[in-house]
PDB file of C-alpha atoms in Angstrom:
ATOM      1  CA  MET A1328      17.671 -13.849  25.607  1.00 53.00           C
ATOM      2  CA  GLU A1329      21.327 -13.867  26.682  1.00 51.00           C
ATOM      3  CA  PHE A1330      22.071 -14.825  23.788  1.00 49.00           C
ATOM      4  CA  PHE A1331      21.487 -12.165  22.501  1.00 51.00           C
ATOM      5  CA  ASN A1332      22.716  -9.415  24.840  1.00 52.00           C
ATOM      6  CA  SER A1333      26.210 -11.328  25.165  1.00 50.00           C
ATOM      7  CA  ALA A1334      26.112 -10.502  21.661  1.00 47.00           C
ATOM      8  CA  LEU A1335      26.430  -6.635  22.652  1.00 50.00           C
ATOM      9  CA  GLY A1336      29.259  -7.211  25.183  1.00 47.00           C
ATOM     10  CA  LYS A1337      29.117  -7.860  28.501  1.00 51.00           C
ATOM     11  CA  ASN A1338      29.812  -3.468  29.539  1.00 49.00           C
ATOM     12  CA  ILE A1339      26.642  -2.324  28.840  1.00 57.00           C
ATOM     13  CA  THR A1340      23.910  -1.915  31.505  1.00 61.00           C
ATOM     14  CA  PHE A1341      20.426  -2.161  30.254  1.00 68.00           C
ATOM     15  CA  MET A1342      17.789   0.013  31.564  1.00 84.00           C
ATOM     16  CA  ARG A1343      14.544  -2.200  31.867  1.00 89.00           C
ATOM     17  CA  PRO A1344      11.075  -1.051  33.447  1.00 92.00           C
ATOM     18  CA  ALA A1345       9.751  -2.713  36.471  1.00 92.00           C
ATOM     19  CA  TYR A1346       6.228  -2.504  34.169  1.00 93.00           C
ATOM     20  CA  PHE A1347       4.665  -1.853  31.812  1.00 96.00           C
ATOM     21  CA  ILE A1348       1.377  -0.060  30.645  1.00 95.00           C
ATOM     22  CA  ILE A1349      -1.222  -1.064  28.377  1.00 93.00           C
ATOM     23  CA  ARG A1350      -3.364   1.822  27.181  1.00 89.00           C
ATOM     24  CA  GLY A1351      -5.801   1.391  24.836  1.00 84.00           C
ATOM     25  CA  PHE A1352      -9.492   1.888  24.154  1.00 84.00           C
ATOM     26  CA  VAL A1353      -9.233   6.189  25.375  1.00 81.00           C
ATOM     27  CA  GLY A1354     -11.840   7.451  25.416  1.00 79.00           C
ATOM     28  CA  ILE A1355     -14.147   5.501  24.189  1.00 81.00           C
ATOM     29  CA  PRO A1356     -18.127   5.659  25.492  1.00 81.00           C
ATOM     30  CA  HIS A1357     -19.178   3.401  26.688  1.00 83.00           C
ATOM     31  CA  ILE A1358     -16.457   0.620  26.084  1.00 87.00           C
ATOM     32  CA  ARG A1359     -17.595  -2.025  28.666  1.00 87.00           C
ATOM     33  CA  TYR A1360     -20.208  -2.913  26.325  1.00 89.00           C
ATOM     34  CA  TYR A1361     -16.610  -4.156  23.899  1.00 90.00           C
ATOM     35  CA  TYR A1362     -15.049  -5.826  26.752  1.00 90.00           C
ATOM     36  CA  VAL A1363     -18.781  -7.631  27.228  1.00 90.00           C
ATOM     37  CA  PHE A1364     -18.305  -8.987  23.781  1.00 91.00           C
ATOM     38  CA  LEU A1365     -14.901  -9.880  23.914  1.00 91.00           C
ATOM     39  CA  PHE A1366     -16.158 -11.583  27.200  1.00 92.00           C
ATOM     40  CA  PHE A1367     -18.800 -13.838  24.796  1.00 93.00           C
ATOM     41  CA  VAL A1368     -16.611 -14.415  21.797  1.00 92.00           C
ATOM     42  CA  TYR A1369     -13.889 -16.240  24.466  1.00 94.00           C
ATOM     43  CA  ILE A1370     -16.261 -18.078  25.436  1.00 95.00           C
ATOM     44  CA  VAL A1371     -17.824 -19.459  21.949  1.00 93.00           C
ATOM     45  CA  SER A1372     -14.046 -18.927  21.108  1.00 94.00           C
ATOM     46  CA  VAL A1373     -13.289 -21.667  23.891  1.00 94.00           C
ATOM     47  CA  LEU A1374     -16.599 -23.585  23.547  1.00 93.00           C
ATOM     48  CA  GLY A1375     -16.581 -24.125  20.020  1.00 92.00           C
ATOM     49  CA  ASN A1376     -12.656 -25.010  19.223  1.00 93.00           C
ATOM     50  CA  THR A1377     -12.839 -27.867  22.218  1.00 93.00           C
ATOM     51  CA  VAL A1378     -15.889 -29.254  20.229  1.00 91.00           C
ATOM     52  CA  VAL A1379     -13.887 -29.268  16.966  1.00 91.00           C
ATOM     53  CA  MET A1380     -10.905 -31.418  18.389  1.00 92.00           C
ATOM     54  CA  ALA A1381     -13.506 -33.568  20.655  1.00 91.00           C
ATOM     55  CA  VAL A1382     -15.149 -35.246  17.423  1.00 91.00           C
ATOM     56  CA  ILE A1383     -12.264 -34.701  15.620  1.00 90.00           C
ATOM     57  CA  ILE A1384     -10.816 -37.282  18.497  1.00 91.00           C
ATOM     58  CA  ILE A1385     -13.440 -39.150  19.145  1.00 90.00           C
ATOM     59  CA  ASP A1386     -14.619 -40.075  15.709  1.00 87.00           C
ATOM     60  CA  HIS A1387     -11.562 -42.404  13.783  1.00 85.00           C
ATOM     61  CA  ASN A1388     -13.032 -41.213  10.220  1.00 85.00           C
ATOM     62  CA  LEU A1389     -11.647 -37.773  10.500  1.00 86.00           C
ATOM     63  CA  ARG A1390      -8.008 -39.055  11.924  1.00 86.00           C
ATOM     64  CA  THR A1391      -7.341 -38.303   7.966  1.00 90.00           C
ATOM     65  CA  PRO A1392      -4.464 -35.382   6.954  1.00 92.00           C
ATOM     66  CA  LYS A1393      -6.785 -33.081   6.833  1.00 90.00           C
ATOM     67  CA  TYR A1394      -8.620 -32.946   9.767  1.00 91.00           C
ATOM     68  CA  ILE A1395      -5.087 -33.535  11.821  1.00 93.00           C
ATOM     69  CA  ALA A1396      -5.002 -29.571   9.683  1.00 93.00           C
ATOM     70  CA  VAL A1397      -7.808 -28.799  10.979  1.00 92.00           C
ATOM     71  CA  PHE A1398      -7.329 -29.866  15.043  1.00 94.00           C
ATOM     72  CA  ASN A1399      -4.516 -27.809  14.450  1.00 95.00           C
ATOM     73  CA  LEU A1400      -6.413 -25.198  13.586  1.00 94.00           C
ATOM     74  CA  ALA A1401      -8.815 -25.465  16.258  1.00 93.00           C
ATOM     75  CA  PHE A1402      -5.616 -25.678  18.497  1.00 95.00           C
ATOM     76  CA  VAL A1403      -3.961 -22.386  17.539  1.00 95.00           C
ATOM     77  CA  ASP A1404      -7.729 -20.713  18.217  1.00 94.00           C
ATOM     78  CA  LEU A1405      -7.774 -21.885  21.905  1.00 94.00           C
ATOM     79  CA  PHE A1406      -4.585 -21.562  22.569  1.00 94.00           C
ATOM     80  CA  GLY A1407      -4.736 -17.193  20.437  1.00 93.00           C
ATOM     81  CA  ASN A1408      -7.834 -16.333  22.727  1.00 93.00           C
ATOM     82  CA  SER A1409      -6.936 -17.908  25.704  1.00 94.00           C
ATOM     83  CA  ALA A1410      -3.571 -16.262  25.998  1.00 93.00           C
ATOM     84  CA  LEU A1411      -4.585 -12.701  24.541  1.00 93.00           C
ATOM     85  CA  VAL A1412      -8.017 -11.908  25.696  1.00 93.00           C
ATOM     86  CA  PRO A1413      -8.432 -13.073  29.743  1.00 93.00           C
ATOM     87  CA  LYS A1414      -4.780 -10.771  30.346  1.00 92.00           C
ATOM     88  CA  LEU A1415      -7.010  -8.127  28.175  1.00 92.00           C
ATOM     89  CA  LEU A1416     -10.315  -7.714  29.814  1.00 91.00           C
ATOM     90  CA  ASP A1417      -8.206  -8.111  33.139  1.00 91.00           C
ATOM     91  CA  ILE A1418      -6.238  -4.504  31.708  1.00 91.00           C
ATOM     92  CA  PHE A1419      -9.338  -2.851  31.068  1.00 90.00           C
ATOM     93  CA  LEU A1420     -12.395  -4.322  31.929  1.00 86.00           C
ATOM     94  CA  PHE A1421     -10.204  -4.914  35.877  1.00 88.00           C
ATOM     95  CA  ASN A1422      -8.632  -1.898  35.461  1.00 88.00           C
ATOM     96  CA  HIS A1423      -4.883  -3.497  36.076  1.00 90.00           C
ATOM     97  CA  PRO A1424      -2.810  -2.113  32.849  1.00 91.00           C
ATOM     98  CA  TYR A1425       0.794  -2.818  35.067  1.00 94.00           C
ATOM     99  CA  ILE A1426       2.253  -5.479  33.434  1.00 95.00           C
ATOM    100  CA  PRO A1427       5.704  -6.808  34.751  1.00 96.00           C
ATOM    101  CA  TYR A1428       8.636  -6.390  32.026  1.00 95.00           C
ATOM    102  CA  SER A1429       8.454 -10.429  31.762  1.00 95.00           C
ATOM    103  CA  ASP A1430       5.173 -10.833  31.182  1.00 95.00           C
ATOM    104  CA  CYS A1431       4.811  -8.522  28.361  1.00 95.00           C
ATOM    105  CA  LEU A1432       6.970 -10.306  26.218  1.00 96.00           C
ATOM    106  CA  ALA A1433       6.026 -13.156  27.121  1.00 96.00           C
ATOM    107  CA  TYR A1434       2.732 -11.899  26.017  1.00 95.00           C
ATOM    108  CA  LEU A1435       3.770 -10.397  23.560  1.00 96.00           C
ATOM    109  CA  PHE A1436       5.410 -13.792  22.444  1.00 97.00           C
ATOM    110  CA  PHE A1437       2.439 -16.215  23.487  1.00 96.00           C
ATOM    111  CA  CYS A1438      -0.275 -14.227  20.627  1.00 94.00           C
ATOM    112  CA  PHE A1439       2.020 -13.356  18.399  1.00 95.00           C
ATOM    113  CA  VAL A1440       2.916 -17.422  17.660  1.00 96.00           C
ATOM    114  CA  SER A1441      -0.885 -18.203  17.940  1.00 94.00           C
ATOM    115  CA  LEU A1442      -1.671 -14.883  15.061  1.00 92.00           C
ATOM    116  CA  SER A1443       1.585 -16.963  13.094  1.00 94.00           C
ATOM    117  CA  MET A1444       0.485 -20.018  13.307  1.00 95.00           C
ATOM    118  CA  GLN A1445      -3.618 -19.378  12.240  1.00 94.00           C
ATOM    119  CA  ALA A1446      -2.159 -17.697   8.500  1.00 94.00           C
ATOM    120  CA  LEU A1447       0.490 -20.885   8.324  1.00 95.00           C
ATOM    121  CA  ASN A1448      -1.933 -23.621   9.093  1.00 95.00           C
ATOM    122  CA  LEU A1449      -3.782 -22.517   7.137  1.00 94.00           C
ATOM    123  CA  VAL A1450      -1.635 -22.596   3.831  1.00 95.00           C
ATOM    124  CA  ALA A1451      -1.180 -26.835   5.057  1.00 95.00           C
ATOM    125  CA  LEU A1452      -5.184 -26.101   4.567  1.00 93.00           C
ATOM    126  CA  SER A1453      -5.247 -24.965   0.499  1.00 94.00           C
ATOM    127  CA  TYR A1454      -2.028 -27.277  -0.487  1.00 95.00           C
ATOM    128  CA  ASP A1455      -4.979 -29.530   1.288  1.00 93.00           C
ATOM    129  CA  ARG A1456      -7.671 -29.126  -1.200  1.00 91.00           C
ATOM    130  CA  LEU A1457      -4.806 -28.694  -3.957  1.00 93.00           C
ATOM    131  CA  ILE A1458      -3.671 -31.780  -4.477  1.00 94.00           C
ATOM    132  CA  ALA A1459      -7.248 -33.472  -3.966  1.00 90.00           C
ATOM    133  CA  ILE A1460      -8.288 -31.368  -6.662  1.00 90.00           C
ATOM    134  CA  THR A1461      -6.042 -31.095  -9.637  1.00 90.00           C
ATOM    135  CA  LEU A1462      -4.326 -33.713  -8.421  1.00 90.00           C
ATOM    136  CA  PRO A1463      -7.133 -36.307  -6.967  1.00 88.00           C
ATOM    137  CA  LEU A1464      -5.066 -39.955  -8.282  1.00 89.00           C
ATOM    138  CA  HIS A1465      -2.209 -38.883  -5.994  1.00 90.00           C
ATOM    139  CA  TYR A1466      -3.789 -37.210  -2.663  1.00 91.00           C
ATOM    140  CA  HIS A1467      -2.588 -40.029   0.355  1.00 90.00           C
ATOM    141  CA  VAL A1468       0.600 -40.359  -1.557  1.00 91.00           C
ATOM    142  CA  ARG A1469       1.509 -36.281  -1.529  1.00 92.00           C
ATOM    143  CA  VAL A1470      -0.582 -36.097   1.608  1.00 94.00           C
ATOM    144  CA  SER A1471       0.055 -38.428   4.393  1.00 94.00           C
ATOM    145  CA  HIS A1472      -0.137 -38.390   8.111  1.00 93.00           C
ATOM    146  CA  ARG A1473       3.322 -38.527   8.181  1.00 94.00           C
ATOM    147  CA  PHE A1474       3.299 -35.348   5.591  1.00 95.00           C
ATOM    148  CA  MET A1475       0.260 -32.864   6.835  1.00 96.00           C
ATOM    149  CA  LEU A1476       2.308 -33.640  10.893  1.00 96.00           C
ATOM    150  CA  SER A1477       5.335 -32.696   9.565  1.00 96.00           C
ATOM    151  CA  LEU A1478       4.407 -29.877   7.616  1.00 96.00           C
ATOM    152  CA  ILE A1479       2.171 -28.553  11.036  1.00 97.00           C
ATOM    153  CA  ALA A1480       5.574 -29.564  13.479  1.00 97.00           C
ATOM    154  CA  SER A1481       7.761 -27.208  11.009  1.00 97.00           C
ATOM    155  CA  PHE A1482       5.238 -24.636  10.846  1.00 97.00           C
ATOM    156  CA  TRP A1483       5.678 -24.749  14.566  1.00 97.00           C
ATOM    157  CA  ILE A1484       9.097 -24.587  14.389  1.00 97.00           C
ATOM    158  CA  PHE A1485       8.733 -21.227  12.181  1.00 97.00           C
ATOM    159  CA  ALA A1486       6.279 -19.647  14.137  1.00 96.00           C
ATOM    160  CA  ILE A1487       8.305 -20.153  17.517  1.00 97.00           C
ATOM    161  CA  THR A1488      11.876 -18.931  15.966  1.00 97.00           C
ATOM    162  CA  ILE A1489      11.006 -15.854  14.366  1.00 96.00           C
ATOM    163  CA  ASN A1490       8.531 -15.131  17.483  1.00 96.00           C
ATOM    164  CA  LEU A1491      11.986 -15.627  19.718  1.00 96.00           C
ATOM    165  CA  ILE A1492      14.421 -13.618  17.733  1.00 96.00           C
ATOM    166  CA  ALA A1493      11.193 -10.873  18.039  1.00 96.00           C
ATOM    167  CA  VAL A1494      11.696 -10.640  21.897  1.00 96.00           C
ATOM    168  CA  GLY A1495      14.965 -11.816  21.753  1.00 95.00           C
ATOM    169  CA  LEU A1496      15.177  -8.704  20.279  1.00 95.00           C
ATOM    170  CA  ILE A1497      13.965  -6.549  22.898  1.00 95.00           C
ATOM    171  CA  THR A1498      15.657  -7.295  25.157  1.00 93.00           C
ATOM    172  CA  ARG A1499      19.035  -5.437  24.133  1.00 91.00           C
ATOM    173  CA  LEU A1500      16.717  -1.666  23.952  1.00 94.00           C
ATOM    174  CA  SER A1501      17.243  -0.372  27.198  1.00 93.00           C
ATOM    175  CA  PHE A1502      14.165   2.001  27.662  1.00 93.00           C
ATOM    176  CA  CYS A1503      14.397   5.063  30.205  1.00 88.00           C
ATOM    177  CA  GLY A1504      11.288   7.162  28.893  1.00 86.00           C
ATOM    178  CA  SER A1505       8.225   6.337  28.980  1.00 90.00           C
ATOM    179  CA  VAL A1506       7.140   3.122  29.268  1.00 93.00           C
ATOM    180  CA  VAL A1507       3.581   3.481  27.844  1.00 94.00           C
ATOM    181  CA  ILE A1508       2.035   1.350  25.441  1.00 93.00           C
ATOM    182  CA  ASN A1509       0.344   2.313  22.914  1.00 89.00           C
ATOM    183  CA  SER A1510      -1.998  -0.903  22.512  1.00 89.00           C
ATOM    184  CA  TYR A1511      -4.443  -3.382  24.040  1.00 90.00           C
ATOM    185  CA  PHE A1512      -1.828  -5.712  24.596  1.00 92.00           C
ATOM    186  CA  CYS A1513       1.900  -5.841  24.486  1.00 93.00           C
ATOM    187  CA  ASP A1514       3.174  -5.767  20.575  1.00 92.00           C
ATOM    188  CA  HIS A1515       5.520  -5.445  19.083  1.00 93.00           C
ATOM    189  CA  GLY A1516       5.950  -2.232  17.424  1.00 92.00           C
ATOM    190  CA  PRO A1517       4.590   0.289  20.399  1.00 92.00           C
ATOM    191  CA  LEU A1518       6.478  -1.543  22.278  1.00 95.00           C
ATOM    192  CA  TYR A1519      10.071  -1.387  20.741  1.00 95.00           C
ATOM    193  CA  ARG A1520       9.580   2.079  19.078  1.00 94.00           C
ATOM    194  CA  LEU A1521       9.821   2.866  23.715  1.00 94.00           C
ATOM    195  CA  GLY A1522      13.212   1.929  22.939  1.00 93.00           C
ATOM    196  CA  CYS A1523      15.936   5.070  23.309  1.00 91.00           C
ATOM    197  CA  ASN A1524      18.611   2.609  22.176  1.00 90.00           C
ATOM    198  CA  ASP A1525      19.281   1.659  18.227  1.00 91.00           C
ATOM    199  CA  ILE A1526      16.042   0.118  17.239  1.00 94.00           C
ATOM    200  CA  THR A1527      17.531  -0.818  14.008  1.00 94.00           C
ATOM    201  CA  PRO A1528      17.084  -4.602  14.932  1.00 94.00           C
ATOM    202  CA  ASN A1529      13.544  -4.821  15.564  1.00 95.00           C
ATOM    203  CA  ARG A1530      12.604  -2.429  12.524  1.00 95.00           C
ATOM    204  CA  VAL A1531      14.109  -5.189  10.618  1.00 95.00           C
ATOM    205  CA  ILE A1532      12.540  -7.449  12.817  1.00 95.00           C
ATOM    206  CA  GLY A1533       9.100  -6.310  12.855  1.00 92.00           C
ATOM    207  CA  GLY A1534       9.330  -5.056   8.473  1.00 91.00           C
ATOM    208  CA  MET A1535      10.440  -8.720   7.746  1.00 94.00           C
ATOM    209  CA  SER A1536       7.979 -10.800  10.248  1.00 91.00           C
ATOM    210  CA  PRO A1537       4.580  -9.106   8.369  1.00 89.00           C
ATOM    211  CA  HIS A1538       5.613 -10.423   5.446  1.00 91.00           C
ATOM    212  CA  LEU A1539       7.103 -14.023   6.369  1.00 92.00           C
ATOM    213  CA  ILE A1540       3.959 -14.770   8.101  1.00 92.00           C
ATOM    214  CA  LEU A1541       1.284 -12.615   5.914  1.00 91.00           C
ATOM    215  CA  SER A1542       1.682 -11.773   2.743  1.00 92.00           C
ATOM    216  CA  ILE A1543       3.535 -15.122   1.694  1.00 94.00           C
ATOM    217  CA  PRO A1544       1.679 -17.537   3.223  1.00 94.00           C
ATOM    218  CA  LEU A1545      -1.255 -15.476   1.225  1.00 94.00           C
ATOM    219  CA  VAL A1546       0.700 -15.213  -1.981  1.00 95.00           C
ATOM    220  CA  PHE A1547       1.072 -18.762  -1.816  1.00 95.00           C
ATOM    221  CA  ILE A1548      -3.071 -19.327  -1.635  1.00 95.00           C
ATOM    222  CA  LEU A1549      -4.355 -17.529  -3.511  1.00 95.00           C
ATOM    223  CA  ALA A1550      -1.592 -19.265  -6.446  1.00 96.00           C
ATOM    224  CA  THR A1551      -2.925 -23.325  -4.559  1.00 95.00           C
ATOM    225  CA  TYR A1552      -6.690 -21.583  -6.309  1.00 93.00           C
ATOM    226  CA  CYS A1553      -5.032 -20.103  -9.016  1.00 93.00           C
ATOM    227  CA  ALA A1554      -4.039 -23.734 -10.141  1.00 93.00           C
ATOM    228  CA  ILE A1555      -6.711 -24.828  -8.750  1.00 91.00           C
ATOM    229  CA  ALA A1556     -10.302 -22.713 -10.293  1.00 89.00           C
ATOM    230  CA  TYR A1557      -7.632 -23.778 -13.965  1.00 89.00           C
ATOM    231  CA  ALA A1558      -8.563 -27.161 -13.033  1.00 88.00           C
ATOM    232  CA  LEU A1559     -12.274 -26.660 -12.415  1.00 86.00           C
ATOM    233  CA  SER A1560     -12.165 -25.259 -15.466  1.00 85.00           C
ATOM    234  CA  LYS A1561     -11.284 -28.772 -17.280  1.00 83.00           C
ATOM    235  CA  ILE A1562     -14.450 -30.704 -15.357  1.00 76.00           C
ATOM    236  CA  ALA A1563     -17.039 -31.524 -18.430  1.00 65.00           C
ATOM    237  CA  THR A1564     -20.846 -30.965 -16.144  1.00 78.00           C
ATOM    238  CA  VAL A1565     -20.860 -27.829 -14.032  1.00 80.00           C
ATOM    239  CA  LYS A1566     -22.217 -29.614 -11.498  1.00 82.00           C
ATOM    240  CA  GLU A1567     -18.459 -31.751 -11.101  1.00 81.00           C
ATOM    241  CA  ARG A1568     -17.284 -28.147 -10.636  1.00 81.00           C
ATOM    242  CA  VAL A1569     -19.813 -27.143  -7.998  1.00 81.00           C
ATOM    243  CA  LYS A1570     -19.342 -30.377  -5.732  1.00 81.00           C
ATOM    244  CA  ALA A1571     -15.322 -29.416  -6.252  1.00 80.00           C
ATOM    245  CA  PHE A1572     -15.601 -26.319  -5.370  1.00 80.00           C
ATOM    246  CA  LYS A1573     -17.489 -26.671  -2.724  1.00 82.00           C
ATOM    247  CA  THR A1574     -15.282 -28.579  -0.313  1.00 80.00           C
ATOM    248  CA  CYS A1575     -13.330 -25.281  -0.760  1.00 85.00           C
ATOM    249  CA  THR A1576     -15.479 -23.341   0.624  1.00 86.00           C
ATOM    250  CA  SER A1577     -14.605 -23.701   3.943  1.00 84.00           C
ATOM    251  CA  HIS A1578     -11.228 -23.146   3.856  1.00 87.00           C
ATOM    252  CA  LEU A1579     -11.424 -20.166   1.521  1.00 90.00           C
ATOM    253  CA  THR A1580     -13.796 -18.487   4.725  1.00 88.00           C
ATOM    254  CA  LEU A1581     -12.152 -18.776   6.664  1.00 89.00           C
ATOM    255  CA  VAL A1582      -8.780 -17.511   4.444  1.00 91.00           C
ATOM    256  CA  ALA A1583     -11.202 -14.046   4.003  1.00 90.00           C
ATOM    257  CA  LEU A1584     -11.845 -13.700   7.725  1.00 88.00           C
ATOM    258  CA  TYR A1585      -8.564 -13.554   8.463  1.00 90.00           C
ATOM    259  CA  PHE A1586      -7.011 -12.319   5.671  1.00 91.00           C
ATOM    260  CA  LEU A1587      -9.178  -9.281   4.898  1.00 87.00           C
ATOM    261  CA  PRO A1588      -9.715  -6.895   7.668  1.00 84.00           C
ATOM    262  CA  ILE A1589      -5.206  -7.207   7.917  1.00 84.00           C
ATOM    263  CA  ILE A1590      -5.129  -6.009   4.886  1.00 83.00           C
ATOM    264  CA  PHE A1591      -7.671  -3.514   5.800  1.00 81.00           C
ATOM    265  CA  VAL A1592      -6.298  -2.627   8.684  1.00 77.00           C
ATOM    266  CA  TYR A1593      -2.842  -1.609   6.915  1.00 75.00           C
ATOM    267  CA  ARG A1594      -4.596  -0.332   3.857  1.00 73.00           C
ATOM    268  CA  PHE A1595      -6.249   2.901   5.813  1.00 71.00           C
ATOM    269  CA  GLY A1596      -4.428   2.451   9.564  1.00 64.00           C
ATOM    270  CA  ARG A1597      -3.094   5.600   9.604  1.00 68.00           C
ATOM    271  CA  THR A1598      -5.990   7.273   7.816  1.00 71.00           C
ATOM    272  CA  ILE A1599      -8.056   6.312  10.221  1.00 73.00           C
ATOM    273  CA  HIS A1600      -8.856   7.554  14.123  1.00 75.00           C
ATOM    274  CA  PRO A1601      -6.317   5.497  17.048  1.00 74.00           C
ATOM    275  CA  ASN A1602      -8.647   4.061  18.709  1.00 76.00           C
ATOM    276  CA  ALA A1603     -10.914   3.031  15.377  1.00 77.00           C
ATOM    277  CA  ARG A1604      -7.457   1.122  14.500  1.00 79.00           C
ATOM    278  CA  ILE A1605      -7.462  -1.041  17.832  1.00 84.00           C
ATOM    279  CA  ILE A1606     -10.539  -1.675  17.754  1.00 84.00           C
ATOM    280  CA  ASN A1607     -10.189  -3.440  13.700  1.00 83.00           C
ATOM    281  CA  MET A1608      -6.825  -4.888  15.582  1.00 84.00           C
ATOM    282  CA  SER A1609      -8.792  -5.912  18.381  1.00 88.00           C
ATOM    283  CA  LEU A1610     -11.519  -8.091  16.145  1.00 86.00           C
ATOM    284  CA  THR A1611      -8.780  -8.825  14.212  1.00 85.00           C
ATOM    285  CA  SER A1612      -7.631 -10.779  16.940  1.00 87.00           C
ATOM    286  CA  ILE A1613     -10.412 -12.453  18.643  1.00 90.00           C
ATOM    287  CA  PHE A1614     -13.512 -12.886  16.291  1.00 89.00           C
ATOM    288  CA  PRO A1615     -11.347 -15.571  13.701  1.00 90.00           C
ATOM    289  CA  PRO A1616     -10.578 -18.113  15.994  1.00 91.00           C
ATOM    290  CA  MET A1617     -14.672 -17.703  17.180  1.00 90.00           C
ATOM    291  CA  MET A1618     -15.409 -17.975  13.496  1.00 89.00           C
ATOM    292  CA  ASN A1619     -13.897 -21.031  12.431  1.00 87.00           C
ATOM    293  CA  PRO A1620     -15.256 -23.550  14.559  1.00 87.00           C
ATOM    294  CA  ILE A1621     -18.324 -21.776  13.077  1.00 85.00           C
ATOM    295  CA  ILE A1622     -17.417 -22.390  10.055  1.00 84.00           C
ATOM    296  CA  TYR A1623     -16.198 -25.660  10.085  1.00 76.00           C
ATOM    297  CA  VAL A1624     -19.368 -26.888  11.884  1.00 73.00           C
ATOM    298  CA  LEU A1625     -21.914 -25.289   8.855  1.00 69.00           C
ATOM    299  CA  GLN A1626     -19.994 -26.151   5.451  1.00 71.00           C
ATOM    300  CA  THR A1627     -18.215 -29.187   6.624  1.00 74.00           C
ATOM    301  CA  LYS A1628     -20.664 -32.526   5.780  1.00 75.00           C
ATOM    302  CA  GLU A1629     -18.044 -35.337   7.609  1.00 78.00           C
ATOM    303  CA  ILE A1630     -18.170 -33.142  11.363  1.00 79.00           C
ATOM    304  CA  ARG A1631     -21.939 -32.073  10.476  1.00 77.00           C
ATOM    305  CA  GLU A1632     -22.151 -35.873  10.622  1.00 82.00           C
ATOM    306  CA  SER A1633     -19.954 -36.368  13.383  1.00 81.00           C
ATOM    307  CA  LEU A1634     -21.859 -34.659  15.647  1.00 78.00           C
ATOM    308  CA  ARG A1635     -25.536 -36.350  14.945  1.00 81.00           C
ATOM    309  CA  LYS A1636     -23.781 -39.427  14.489  1.00 79.00           C
ATOM    310  CA  MET A1637     -22.704 -38.410  18.459  1.00 74.00           C
ATOM    311  CA  PHE A1638     -25.687 -36.381  19.116  1.00 70.00           C
ATOM    312  CA  ASP A1639     -27.703 -40.241  17.676  1.00 70.00           C
ATOM    313  CA  ILE A1640     -26.071 -42.309  19.773  1.00 57.00           C
ATOM    314  CA  LYS A1641     -26.444 -39.988  23.339  1.00 56.00           C
ATOM    315  CA  ALA A1642     -29.826 -39.697  22.668  1.00 48.00           C
ATOM    316  CA  VAL A1643     -30.418 -43.978  21.989  1.00 47.00           C
ATOM    317  CA  SER A1644     -28.864 -43.817  25.231  1.00 51.00           C
ATOM    318  CA  LYS A1645     -31.041 -41.860  27.263  1.00 52.00           C
ATOM    319  CA  VAL A1646     -33.872 -43.540  25.352  1.00 44.00           C
ATOM    320  CA  SER A1647     -32.192 -46.687  26.590  1.00 49.00           C
ATOM    321  CA  ASN A1648     -31.498 -46.379  30.126  1.00 50.00           C
ATOM    322  CA  ILE A1649     -35.408 -45.023  30.773  1.00 50.00           C
ATOM    323  CA  HIS A1650     -36.598 -48.383  29.124  1.00 48.00           C
ATOM    324  CA  LEU A1651     -34.415 -50.263  31.871  1.00 47.00           C
ATOM    325  CA  LEU A1652     -35.758 -48.133  34.562  1.00 53.00           C
ATOM    326  CA  SER A1653     -39.085 -48.214  34.228  1.00 52.00           C
TER     327      SER A1653
END
């Protein structure tokens, strides 16, 4: 972060508070039940994503480019909820609203990297489906293991870079007034608006990031499905169209689950009560990582088959052990 500060001159003194105060969910009756619900969501998210990752590691048949992206999505979901929820519960459920300055910036960074990677990972999966349906004979050439790993690595570099810039620009701010962040975590917008000096660079990166991380990926995903729909319209029989489309249902469900709540909050966020907006945003951050593994287990035949085989093997081994002991 010294780069951002040295670029402004060595004689500038920054007023940095020892801590910030996270203030969200104020004045909501029975809010502790919501925190218990968030804890339940977190536990299910950890278990579900761990299972998906374990199945992909154990089953050699699932080590394909598509499941490299699925594995990365499960890892991002696990990483994101683990970065957000435990601290959120510590702040609100156990009434520890004070968070040190450096911890707040780290909290912001890790939460936004995970949210960014969720959207970018959906782009990787949409590209996989596009090539699989529109150019099936060229799939193994266009979507190789090396290509998918390179694509995901480039997404990680992009997400880390843009969020490092956002955090770095916050380090050049002086906080001479309020230290209360009106959100459920160290949110970028509410945080930089507390700055006393020029916040124009922060406002610029805050305006650019949603387009780079949300709008452009969503436009790309919609464009891929327009191309997929056009390709499916050329298929002769309805049965073949339905069979091909079924391979996209899990991904489409994930896209809807991730983007629709965000679009709703950004479209109507200013017209609803601040507490309702905070609850909606928290659910938008926490709920998809719980649902993603459930959707893939329920809607993806390969993972269901792999789980069934694993449980069958365990059942057979238990029966064999019982016979040996008897």
